[in-house]
Coordinates of C-alpha atoms and ligand atoms in Angstrom, one line a residue:
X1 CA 24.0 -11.6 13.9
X2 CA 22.2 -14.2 12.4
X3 CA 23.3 -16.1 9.3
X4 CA 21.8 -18.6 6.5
X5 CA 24.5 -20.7 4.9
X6 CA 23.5 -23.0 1.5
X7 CA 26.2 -25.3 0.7
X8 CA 25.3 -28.6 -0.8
X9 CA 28.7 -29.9 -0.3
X10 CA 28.4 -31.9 3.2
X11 CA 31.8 -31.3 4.8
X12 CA 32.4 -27.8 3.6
X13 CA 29.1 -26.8 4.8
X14 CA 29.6 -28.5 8.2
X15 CA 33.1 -27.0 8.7
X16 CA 31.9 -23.9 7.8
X17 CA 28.7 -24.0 10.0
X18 CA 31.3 -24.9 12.6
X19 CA 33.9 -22.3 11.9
X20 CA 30.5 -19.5 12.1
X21 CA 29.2 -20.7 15.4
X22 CA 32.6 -20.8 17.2
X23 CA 32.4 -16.8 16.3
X24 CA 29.7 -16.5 18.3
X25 CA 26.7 -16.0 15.3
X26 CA 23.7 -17.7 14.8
X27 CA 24.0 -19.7 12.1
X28 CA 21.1 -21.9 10.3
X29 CA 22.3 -24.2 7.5
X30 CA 21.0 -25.7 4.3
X31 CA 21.6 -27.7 1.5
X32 CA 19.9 -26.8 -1.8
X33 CA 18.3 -23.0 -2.7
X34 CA 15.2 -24.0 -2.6
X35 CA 15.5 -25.6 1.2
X36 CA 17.5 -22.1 1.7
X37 CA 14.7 -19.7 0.1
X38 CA 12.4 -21.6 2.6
X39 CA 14.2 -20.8 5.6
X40 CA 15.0 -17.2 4.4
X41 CA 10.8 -17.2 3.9
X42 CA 10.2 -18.4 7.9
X43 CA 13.1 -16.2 9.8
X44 CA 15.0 -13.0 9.3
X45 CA 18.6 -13.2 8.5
X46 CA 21.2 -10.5 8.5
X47 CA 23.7 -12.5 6.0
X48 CA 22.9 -14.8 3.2
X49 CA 26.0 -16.9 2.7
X50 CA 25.4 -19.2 -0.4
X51 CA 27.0 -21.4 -3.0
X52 CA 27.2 -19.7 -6.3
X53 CA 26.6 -23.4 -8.3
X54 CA 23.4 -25.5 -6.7
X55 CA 21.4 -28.4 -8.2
X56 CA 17.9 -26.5 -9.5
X57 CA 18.1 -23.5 -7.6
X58 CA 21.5 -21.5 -8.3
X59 CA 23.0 -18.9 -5.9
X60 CA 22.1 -16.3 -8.4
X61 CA 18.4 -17.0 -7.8
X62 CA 18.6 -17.5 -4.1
X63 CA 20.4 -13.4 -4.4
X64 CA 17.9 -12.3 -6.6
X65 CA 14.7 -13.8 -4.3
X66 CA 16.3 -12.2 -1.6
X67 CA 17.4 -8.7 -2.9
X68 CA 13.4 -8.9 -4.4
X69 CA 11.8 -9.5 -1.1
X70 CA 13.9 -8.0 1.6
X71 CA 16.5 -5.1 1.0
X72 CA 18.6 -5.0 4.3
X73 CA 20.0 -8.9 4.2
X74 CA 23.8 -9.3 2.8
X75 CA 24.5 -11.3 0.5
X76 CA 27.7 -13.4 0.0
X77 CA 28.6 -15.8 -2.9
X78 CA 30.8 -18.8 -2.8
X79 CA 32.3 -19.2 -6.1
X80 CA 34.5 -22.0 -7.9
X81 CA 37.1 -21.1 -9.6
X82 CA 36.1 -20.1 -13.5
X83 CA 32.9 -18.2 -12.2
X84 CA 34.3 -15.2 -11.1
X85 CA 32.5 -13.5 -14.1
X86 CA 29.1 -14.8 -12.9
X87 CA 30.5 -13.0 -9.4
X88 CA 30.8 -10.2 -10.7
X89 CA 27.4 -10.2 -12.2
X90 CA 26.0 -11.3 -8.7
X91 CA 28.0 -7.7 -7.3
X92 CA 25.6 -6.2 -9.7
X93 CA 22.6 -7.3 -8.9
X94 CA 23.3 -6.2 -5.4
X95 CA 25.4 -9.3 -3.5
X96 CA 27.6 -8.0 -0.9
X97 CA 31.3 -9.7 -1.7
X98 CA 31.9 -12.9 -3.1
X99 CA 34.2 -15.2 -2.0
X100 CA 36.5 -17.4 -4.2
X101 CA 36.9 -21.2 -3.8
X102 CA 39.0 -22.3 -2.0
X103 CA 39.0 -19.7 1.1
X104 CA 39.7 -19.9 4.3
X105 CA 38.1 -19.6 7.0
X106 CA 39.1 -16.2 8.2
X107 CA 38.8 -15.0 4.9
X108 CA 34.8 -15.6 5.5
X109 CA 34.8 -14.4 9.0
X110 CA 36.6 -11.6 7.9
X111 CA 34.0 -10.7 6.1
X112 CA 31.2 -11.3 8.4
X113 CA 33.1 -9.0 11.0
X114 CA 33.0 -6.2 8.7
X115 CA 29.4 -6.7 8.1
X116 CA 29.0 -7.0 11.7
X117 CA 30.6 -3.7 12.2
X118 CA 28.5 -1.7 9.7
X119 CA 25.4 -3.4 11.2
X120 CA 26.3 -1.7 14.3
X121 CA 26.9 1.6 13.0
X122 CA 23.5 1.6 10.9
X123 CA 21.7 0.5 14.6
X124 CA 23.8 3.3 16.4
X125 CA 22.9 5.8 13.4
X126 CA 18.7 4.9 13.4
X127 CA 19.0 5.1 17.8
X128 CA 20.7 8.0 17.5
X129 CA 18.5 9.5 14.7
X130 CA 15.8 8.7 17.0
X131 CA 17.1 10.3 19.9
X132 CA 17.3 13.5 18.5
X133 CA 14.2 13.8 17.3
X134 CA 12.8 12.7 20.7
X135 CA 15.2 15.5 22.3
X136 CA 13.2 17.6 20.0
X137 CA 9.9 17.3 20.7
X138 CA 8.8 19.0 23.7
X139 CA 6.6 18.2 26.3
X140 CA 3.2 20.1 26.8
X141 CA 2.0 19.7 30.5
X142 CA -1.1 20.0 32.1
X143 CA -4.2 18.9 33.1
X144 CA -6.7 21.3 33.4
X145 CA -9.6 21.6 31.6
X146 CA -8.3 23.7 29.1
X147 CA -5.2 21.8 28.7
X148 CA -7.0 18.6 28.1
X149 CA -8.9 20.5 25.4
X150 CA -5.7 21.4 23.6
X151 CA -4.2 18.0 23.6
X152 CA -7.4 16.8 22.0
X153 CA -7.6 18.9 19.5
X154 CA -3.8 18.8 18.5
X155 CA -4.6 14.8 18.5
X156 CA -6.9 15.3 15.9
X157 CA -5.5 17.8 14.0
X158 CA -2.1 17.0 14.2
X159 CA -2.2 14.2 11.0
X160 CA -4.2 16.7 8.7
X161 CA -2.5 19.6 6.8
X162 CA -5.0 22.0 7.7
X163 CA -3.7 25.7 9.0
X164 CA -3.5 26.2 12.9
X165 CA -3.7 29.2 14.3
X166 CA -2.2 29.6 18.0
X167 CA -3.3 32.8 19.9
X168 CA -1.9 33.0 23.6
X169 CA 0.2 35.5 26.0
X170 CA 4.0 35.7 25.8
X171 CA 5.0 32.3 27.4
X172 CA 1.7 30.1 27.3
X173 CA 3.7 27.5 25.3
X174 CA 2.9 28.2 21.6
X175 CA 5.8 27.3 20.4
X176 CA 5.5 23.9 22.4
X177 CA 2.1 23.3 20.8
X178 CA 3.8 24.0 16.9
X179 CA 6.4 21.8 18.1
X180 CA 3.6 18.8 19.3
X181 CA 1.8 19.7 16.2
X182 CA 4.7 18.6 13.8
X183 CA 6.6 15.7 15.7
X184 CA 3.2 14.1 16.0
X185 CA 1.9 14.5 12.3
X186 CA 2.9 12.2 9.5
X187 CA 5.7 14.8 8.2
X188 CA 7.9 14.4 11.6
X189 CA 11.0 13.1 9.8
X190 CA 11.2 16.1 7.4
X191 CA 11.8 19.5 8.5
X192 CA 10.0 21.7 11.1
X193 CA 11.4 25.7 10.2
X194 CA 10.6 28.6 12.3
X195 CA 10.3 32.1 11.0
X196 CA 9.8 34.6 13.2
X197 CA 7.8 37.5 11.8
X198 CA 8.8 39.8 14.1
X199 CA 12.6 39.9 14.1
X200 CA 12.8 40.4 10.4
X201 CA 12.5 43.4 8.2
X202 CA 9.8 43.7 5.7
X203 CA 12.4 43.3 2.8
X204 CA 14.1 40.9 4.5
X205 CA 10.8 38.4 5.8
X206 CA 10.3 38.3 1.6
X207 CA 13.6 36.7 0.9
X208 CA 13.7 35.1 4.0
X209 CA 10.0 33.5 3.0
X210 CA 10.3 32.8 -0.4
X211 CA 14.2 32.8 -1.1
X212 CA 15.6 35.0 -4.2
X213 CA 17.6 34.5 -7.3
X214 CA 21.1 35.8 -7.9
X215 CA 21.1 39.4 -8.3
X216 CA 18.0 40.4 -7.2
X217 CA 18.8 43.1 -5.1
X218 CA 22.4 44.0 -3.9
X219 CA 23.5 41.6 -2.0
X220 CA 22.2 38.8 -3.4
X221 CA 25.2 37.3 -4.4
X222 CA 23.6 34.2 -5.2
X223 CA 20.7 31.8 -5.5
X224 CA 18.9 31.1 -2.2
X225 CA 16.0 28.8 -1.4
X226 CA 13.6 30.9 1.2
X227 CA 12.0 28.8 4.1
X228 CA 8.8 27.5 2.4
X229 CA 11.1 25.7 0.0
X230 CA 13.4 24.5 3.2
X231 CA 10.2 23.4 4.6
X232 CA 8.8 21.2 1.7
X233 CA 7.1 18.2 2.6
X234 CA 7.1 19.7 6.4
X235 CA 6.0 22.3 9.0
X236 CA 6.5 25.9 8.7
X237 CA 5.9 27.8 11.9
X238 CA 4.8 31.6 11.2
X239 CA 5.9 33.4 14.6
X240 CA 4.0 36.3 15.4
X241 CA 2.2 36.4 12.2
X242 CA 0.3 39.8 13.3
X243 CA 3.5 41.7 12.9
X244 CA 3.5 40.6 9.2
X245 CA 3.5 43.7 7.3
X246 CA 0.3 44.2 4.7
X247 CA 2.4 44.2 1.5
X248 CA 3.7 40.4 3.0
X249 CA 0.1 39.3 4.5
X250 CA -0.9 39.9 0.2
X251 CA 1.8 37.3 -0.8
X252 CA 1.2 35.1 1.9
X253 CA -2.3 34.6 0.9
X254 CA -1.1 33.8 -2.4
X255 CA 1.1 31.3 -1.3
X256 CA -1.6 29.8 0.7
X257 CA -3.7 29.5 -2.0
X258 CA -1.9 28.3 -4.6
X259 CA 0.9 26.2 -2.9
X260 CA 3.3 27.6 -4.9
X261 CA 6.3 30.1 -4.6
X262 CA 8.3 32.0 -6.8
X263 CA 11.6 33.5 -5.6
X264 CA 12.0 36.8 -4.8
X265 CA 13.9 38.3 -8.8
X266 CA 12.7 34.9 -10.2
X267 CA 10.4 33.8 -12.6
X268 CA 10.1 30.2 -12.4
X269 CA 7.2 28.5 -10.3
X270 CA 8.3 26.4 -7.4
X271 CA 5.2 24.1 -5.8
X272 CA 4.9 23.4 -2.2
X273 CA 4.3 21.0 -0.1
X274 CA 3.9 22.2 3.4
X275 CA 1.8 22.7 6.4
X276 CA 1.2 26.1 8.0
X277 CA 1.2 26.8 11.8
X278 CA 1.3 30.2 13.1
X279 CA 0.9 31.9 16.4
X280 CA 0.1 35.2 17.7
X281 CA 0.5 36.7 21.2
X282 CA -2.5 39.5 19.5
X283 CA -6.3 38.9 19.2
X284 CA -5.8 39.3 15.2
X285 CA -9.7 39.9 14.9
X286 CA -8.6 43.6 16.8
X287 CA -6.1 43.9 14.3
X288 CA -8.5 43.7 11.4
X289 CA -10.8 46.2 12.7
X290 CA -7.7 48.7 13.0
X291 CA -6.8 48.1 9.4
X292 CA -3.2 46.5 10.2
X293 CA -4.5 42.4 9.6
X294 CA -6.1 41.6 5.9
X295 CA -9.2 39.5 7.1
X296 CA -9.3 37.2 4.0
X297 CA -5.8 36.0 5.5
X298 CA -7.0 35.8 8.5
X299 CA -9.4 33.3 7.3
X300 CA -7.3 31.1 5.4
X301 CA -4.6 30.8 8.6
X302 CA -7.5 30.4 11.5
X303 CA -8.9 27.2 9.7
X304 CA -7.9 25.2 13.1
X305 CA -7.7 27.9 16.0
X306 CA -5.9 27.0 19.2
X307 CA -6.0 29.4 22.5
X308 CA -3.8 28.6 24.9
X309 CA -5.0 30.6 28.3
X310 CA -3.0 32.2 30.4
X311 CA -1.5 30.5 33.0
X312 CA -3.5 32.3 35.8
X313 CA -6.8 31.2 34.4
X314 CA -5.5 27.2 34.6
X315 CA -3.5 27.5 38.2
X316 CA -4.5 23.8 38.3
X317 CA -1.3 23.5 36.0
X318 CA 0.7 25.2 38.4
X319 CA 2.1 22.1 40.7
X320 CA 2.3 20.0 38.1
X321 CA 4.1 22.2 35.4
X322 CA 6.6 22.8 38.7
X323 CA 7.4 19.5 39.4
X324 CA 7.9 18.8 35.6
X325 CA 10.4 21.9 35.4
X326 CA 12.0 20.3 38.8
X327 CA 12.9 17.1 37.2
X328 CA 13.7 18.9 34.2
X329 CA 16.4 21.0 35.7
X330 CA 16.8 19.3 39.4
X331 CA 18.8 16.0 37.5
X332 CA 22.3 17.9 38.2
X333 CA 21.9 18.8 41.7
X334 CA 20.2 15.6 42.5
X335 CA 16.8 17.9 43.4
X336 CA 13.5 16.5 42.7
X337 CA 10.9 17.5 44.4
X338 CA 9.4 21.0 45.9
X339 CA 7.9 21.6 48.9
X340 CA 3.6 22.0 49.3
X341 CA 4.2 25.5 50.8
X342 CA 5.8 26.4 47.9
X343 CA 3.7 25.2 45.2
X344 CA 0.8 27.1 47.3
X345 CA 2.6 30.3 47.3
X346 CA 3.2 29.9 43.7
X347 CA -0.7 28.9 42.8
X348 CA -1.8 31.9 44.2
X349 CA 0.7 34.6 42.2
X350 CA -0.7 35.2 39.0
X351 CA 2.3 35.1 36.7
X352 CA 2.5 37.3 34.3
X353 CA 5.4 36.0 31.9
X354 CA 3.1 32.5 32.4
X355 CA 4.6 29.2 31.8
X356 CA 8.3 30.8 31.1
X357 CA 8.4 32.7 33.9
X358 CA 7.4 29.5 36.5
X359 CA 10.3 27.2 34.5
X360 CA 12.7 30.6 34.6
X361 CA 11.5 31.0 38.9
X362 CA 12.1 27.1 39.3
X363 CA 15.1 27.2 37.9
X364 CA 16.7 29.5 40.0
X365 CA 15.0 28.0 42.7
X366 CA 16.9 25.0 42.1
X367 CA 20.1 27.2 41.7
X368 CA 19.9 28.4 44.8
X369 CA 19.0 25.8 47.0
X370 CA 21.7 24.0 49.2
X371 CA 18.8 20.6 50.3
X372 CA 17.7 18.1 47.9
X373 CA 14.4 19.6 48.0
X374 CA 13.1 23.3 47.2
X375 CA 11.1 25.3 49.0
X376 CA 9.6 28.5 50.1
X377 CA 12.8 30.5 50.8
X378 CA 14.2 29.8 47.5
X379 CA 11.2 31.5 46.3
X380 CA 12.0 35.0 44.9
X381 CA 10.4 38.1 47.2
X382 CA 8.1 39.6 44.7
X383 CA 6.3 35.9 44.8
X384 CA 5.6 36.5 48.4
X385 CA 4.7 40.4 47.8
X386 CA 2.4 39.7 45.6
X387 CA 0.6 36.9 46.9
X388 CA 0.4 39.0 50.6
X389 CA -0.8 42.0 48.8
X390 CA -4.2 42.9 49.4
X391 CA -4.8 45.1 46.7
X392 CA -2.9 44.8 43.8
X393 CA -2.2 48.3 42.1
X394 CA -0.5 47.2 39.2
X395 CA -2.1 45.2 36.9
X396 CA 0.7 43.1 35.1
X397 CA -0.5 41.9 32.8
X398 CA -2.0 45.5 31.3
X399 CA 1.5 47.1 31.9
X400 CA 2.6 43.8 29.6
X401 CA 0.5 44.7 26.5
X402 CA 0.3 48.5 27.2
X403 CA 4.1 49.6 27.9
X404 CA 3.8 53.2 29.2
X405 CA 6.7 55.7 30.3
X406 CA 8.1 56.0 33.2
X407 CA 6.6 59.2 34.5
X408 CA 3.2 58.0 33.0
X409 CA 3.2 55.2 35.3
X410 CA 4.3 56.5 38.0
X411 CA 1.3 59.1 37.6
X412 CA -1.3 56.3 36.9
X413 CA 0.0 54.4 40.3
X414 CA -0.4 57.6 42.5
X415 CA -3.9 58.4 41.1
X416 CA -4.9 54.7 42.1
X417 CA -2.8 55.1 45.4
X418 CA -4.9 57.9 46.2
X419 CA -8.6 56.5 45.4
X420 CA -7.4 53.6 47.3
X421 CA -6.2 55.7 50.0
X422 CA -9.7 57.5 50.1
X423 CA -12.0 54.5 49.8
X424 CA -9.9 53.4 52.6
X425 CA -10.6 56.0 54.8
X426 CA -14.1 55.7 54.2
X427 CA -13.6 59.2 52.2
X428 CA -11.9 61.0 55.3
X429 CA -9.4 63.2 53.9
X430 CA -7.3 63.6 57.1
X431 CA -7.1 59.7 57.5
X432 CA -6.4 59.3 54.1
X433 CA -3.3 61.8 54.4
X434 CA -2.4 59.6 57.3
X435 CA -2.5 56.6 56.0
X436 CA -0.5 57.7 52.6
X437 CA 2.1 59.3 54.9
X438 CA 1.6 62.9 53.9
X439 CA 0.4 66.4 54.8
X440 CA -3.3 67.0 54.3
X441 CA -2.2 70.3 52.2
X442 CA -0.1 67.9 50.0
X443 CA -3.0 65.6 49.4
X444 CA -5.5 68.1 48.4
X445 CA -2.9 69.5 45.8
X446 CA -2.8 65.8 44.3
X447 CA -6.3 65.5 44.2
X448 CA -6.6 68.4 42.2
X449 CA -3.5 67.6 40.4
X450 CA -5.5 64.5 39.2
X451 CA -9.0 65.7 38.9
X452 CA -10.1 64.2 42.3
X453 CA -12.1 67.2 43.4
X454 CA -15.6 65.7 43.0
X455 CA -13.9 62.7 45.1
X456 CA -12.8 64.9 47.5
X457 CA -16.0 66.7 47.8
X458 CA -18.3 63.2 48.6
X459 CA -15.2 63.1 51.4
X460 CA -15.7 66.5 52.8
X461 CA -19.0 65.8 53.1
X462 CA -18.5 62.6 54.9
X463 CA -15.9 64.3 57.3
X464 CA -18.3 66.8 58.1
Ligands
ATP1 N1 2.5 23.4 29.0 C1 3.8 23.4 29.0 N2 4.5 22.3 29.4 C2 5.8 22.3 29.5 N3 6.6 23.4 29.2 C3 5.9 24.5 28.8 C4 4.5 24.6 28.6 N4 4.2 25.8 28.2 C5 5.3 26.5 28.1 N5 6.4 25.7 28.4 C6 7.8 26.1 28.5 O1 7.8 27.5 28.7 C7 8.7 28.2 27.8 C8 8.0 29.2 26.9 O2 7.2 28.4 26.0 P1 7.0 28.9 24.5 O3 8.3 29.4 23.9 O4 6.3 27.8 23.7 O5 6.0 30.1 24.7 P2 5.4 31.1 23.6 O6 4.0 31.1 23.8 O7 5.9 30.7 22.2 O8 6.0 32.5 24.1 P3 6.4 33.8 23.2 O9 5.1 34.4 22.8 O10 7.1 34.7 24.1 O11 7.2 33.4 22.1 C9 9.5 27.1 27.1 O12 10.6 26.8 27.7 C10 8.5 25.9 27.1 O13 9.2 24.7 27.1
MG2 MG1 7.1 31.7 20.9

């Protein structure tokens, strides 16, 4: 801590001085305000200890230039006896304690030491401050081609208030990229609120949204602020925006356009101020055609649009997105690294789940392992399966988007199971029996069971 001291007496500002150093502060002395107001001009201080009665420049003038230019230095007064009114006045203006003549000693350092002690607790309170809000932002790794074109444009984006639209697969990191969007923009220390269109009801996403008054529908017991409001000055973040229903998509555009709300029962106006990212697993231009997106919304939201591939058209990502998720979740068991073998097994699977489902394998990985060091036989089987399979019946990521019964699949696998089996067999039926394991008699009923006559025919004729 570092301290300026104006006393024009000469012995009680050396004995003071003296009594300041032997506590272990800085401590930079002077004898008339105008000497002191110098000093304060050249160096930062964190206290201001001063003489209430000076030739020319009083203490009072010395607080006032200080409290005018810099806001965080304290301020303390020495006073004579009969001045305590002026003190007081001082308080007023903003000086921290005053201190009556004569003092002693400890009565001063007493005072510094509590200074000291708030001193630390603001520095604790910005670090920690600061640490959540780096704990907050997350990390988006890659460097692909495609990832390098999504930094850049979050880069330049990030600082304007235009609408983003993400659009990527369950797991690409869309959430990451709203995330980036608002820790990196100007509006970082004010809020950054999720909603996620999808897990709410359509009456519910309204109040939700916009908030409502007290007594607007049963239940509302009383006054809420929806999370546009929450968000002001910030980020909201529009989950799955193409589950929005239409009667929503209508007041969302309004909002959008006018940047204001009004709550849901109310009647009163409420402006906005806040930016509008929102993501999509959906291609929403689909959605329009069906009827189920409004495309004037559509408009307004995809003013910046950001596609995040999936994560099997950018395997250059893969080893380094591993060895992130390593270090991520390796720091308890001491494991940081993962084997070449491995990372080559895992740049071949196509990963369905993307980017989640790599951090969710890596993690068990790690789990599992008993070295310092993970490898292939932590690797989960399918990874293998997979990646030894020649041909790949089930397209994963279809069966993602396109969830079919039971029984329909199982249909759908044993229709491809059989063309396979044919083409296979170069269209011999007998061979292709063999190499599925069953009767010939069995295998013609299938075929007719799944209108594979016409194949089977171009294989009778082969056979003969
Ligand atoms: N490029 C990346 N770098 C680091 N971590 C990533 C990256 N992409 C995704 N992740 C991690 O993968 C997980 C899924 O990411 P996120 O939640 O952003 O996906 P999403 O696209 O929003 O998925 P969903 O559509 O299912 O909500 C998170 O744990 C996230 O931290
Ligand atoms: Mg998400």
């Amino acid at each position: 801590m570092k301290i300026l001291l104006i006393e024009d007496e000469k012995i009680m500002r050396v004995t003071l001085q003296d009594a300041i150093r032997k506590k272990g502060y800085e401590v930079v002395s002077c004898e008339t305000g105008a000497e002191g107001l110098e000093q304060f001009k050249r160096e930062n201080f964190d206290v201001v200890v001063t003489d209430l009665k000076l030739p020319k420049i009083s203490g009072m003038e010395v607080l006032k230039t200080v409290r005018e230019t810099n806001n965080d230095t304290y301020v303390i007064l020495m006073t004579a006896y009969g001045t305590v009114n002026s003190a007081v006045e001082a308080l007023k203006i903003g000086a921290y304690d005053y201190l009556t003549k004569p003092f002693s000693h400890d009565e001063l350092l007493l005072t510094l030491k509590k200074i000291e002690e708030h001193l630390n607790l603001v520095q604790e309170n910005i670090r920690l401050k600061k640490e959540i809000q780096s704990s907050k932002i997350k990390t988006f790794i890659g460097n692909s081609p495609a990832a390098k074109k999504i930094f850049e444009i979050v880069e330049t984006v990030a600082d304007s208030d235009h609408t983003v639209l993400i659009q990527g697969e369950s797991g690409t990191g869309k959430e990451v990229i709203a995330n980036l969007l608002h820790y990196t923009s100007g509006r970082k220390n004010q809020p950054f609120i999720k909603v996620s269109c999808a897990a709410l009801s359509e009456s519910l996403l309204e109040s939700e949204l916009f908030g409502h008054v007290k007594g607007a529908f049963t239940g509302a017991i009383k006054d809420k602020k929806g999370r546009f409001e929450r968000a002001n000055g910030g980020t909201i973040f529009l989950d799955d925006v193409d589950d929005m229903p239409m009667s929503m998509q209508v007041k969302l555009l309004r909002v959008l356009q006018e940047k204001e709300i009004e709550r849901v029962g109310g009647s009163k106006v409420i402006p906005i101020d806040v930016r509008v990212v929102c993501a999509t697993k959906v291609d929403l231009q689909q959605k329009i055609k069906t009827g189920s997106f409004r495309e004037d919304l559509y408009y307004r939201l995809n003013v910046i649009p950001i596609h995040i591939p999936p994560l099997r058209e950018r395997k250059e990502d893969i080893p380094l997105l591993a060895e992130h998720f390593v270090k991520k979740h390796g720091v308890a068991k001491q494991i940081h690294s993962i084997s070449p073998e491995a990372i080559n097994i895992m740049s071949q699977y196509d990963w369905p789940g993307n980017v989640r489902e790599l951090e969710n394998v890596i993690e068990r990985m790690i789990a599992l392992s008993k070295e310092k060091i993970i490898g292939e036989k932590e690797l989960p089987d399918y990874l293998h399966r997979q990646t030894s399979r020649e041909n790949d019946f089930i397209n994963w990521h279809y069966l993602e988007d396109h969830f079919l019964p039971l029984d329909k699949l199982t249909s759908r696998f044993e229709e491809n199971l059989l063309r396979w089996a044919l083409e296979k067999a170069g269209f011999n039926q007998t061979h292709a029996a063999e190499l599925l394991g069953i009767r010939r008699s069995t295998l013609r009923s299938k075929l007719e069971k799944y209108d594979l006559i016409s194949v089977g025919k171009q294989m009778n004729e082969s056979e003969v």
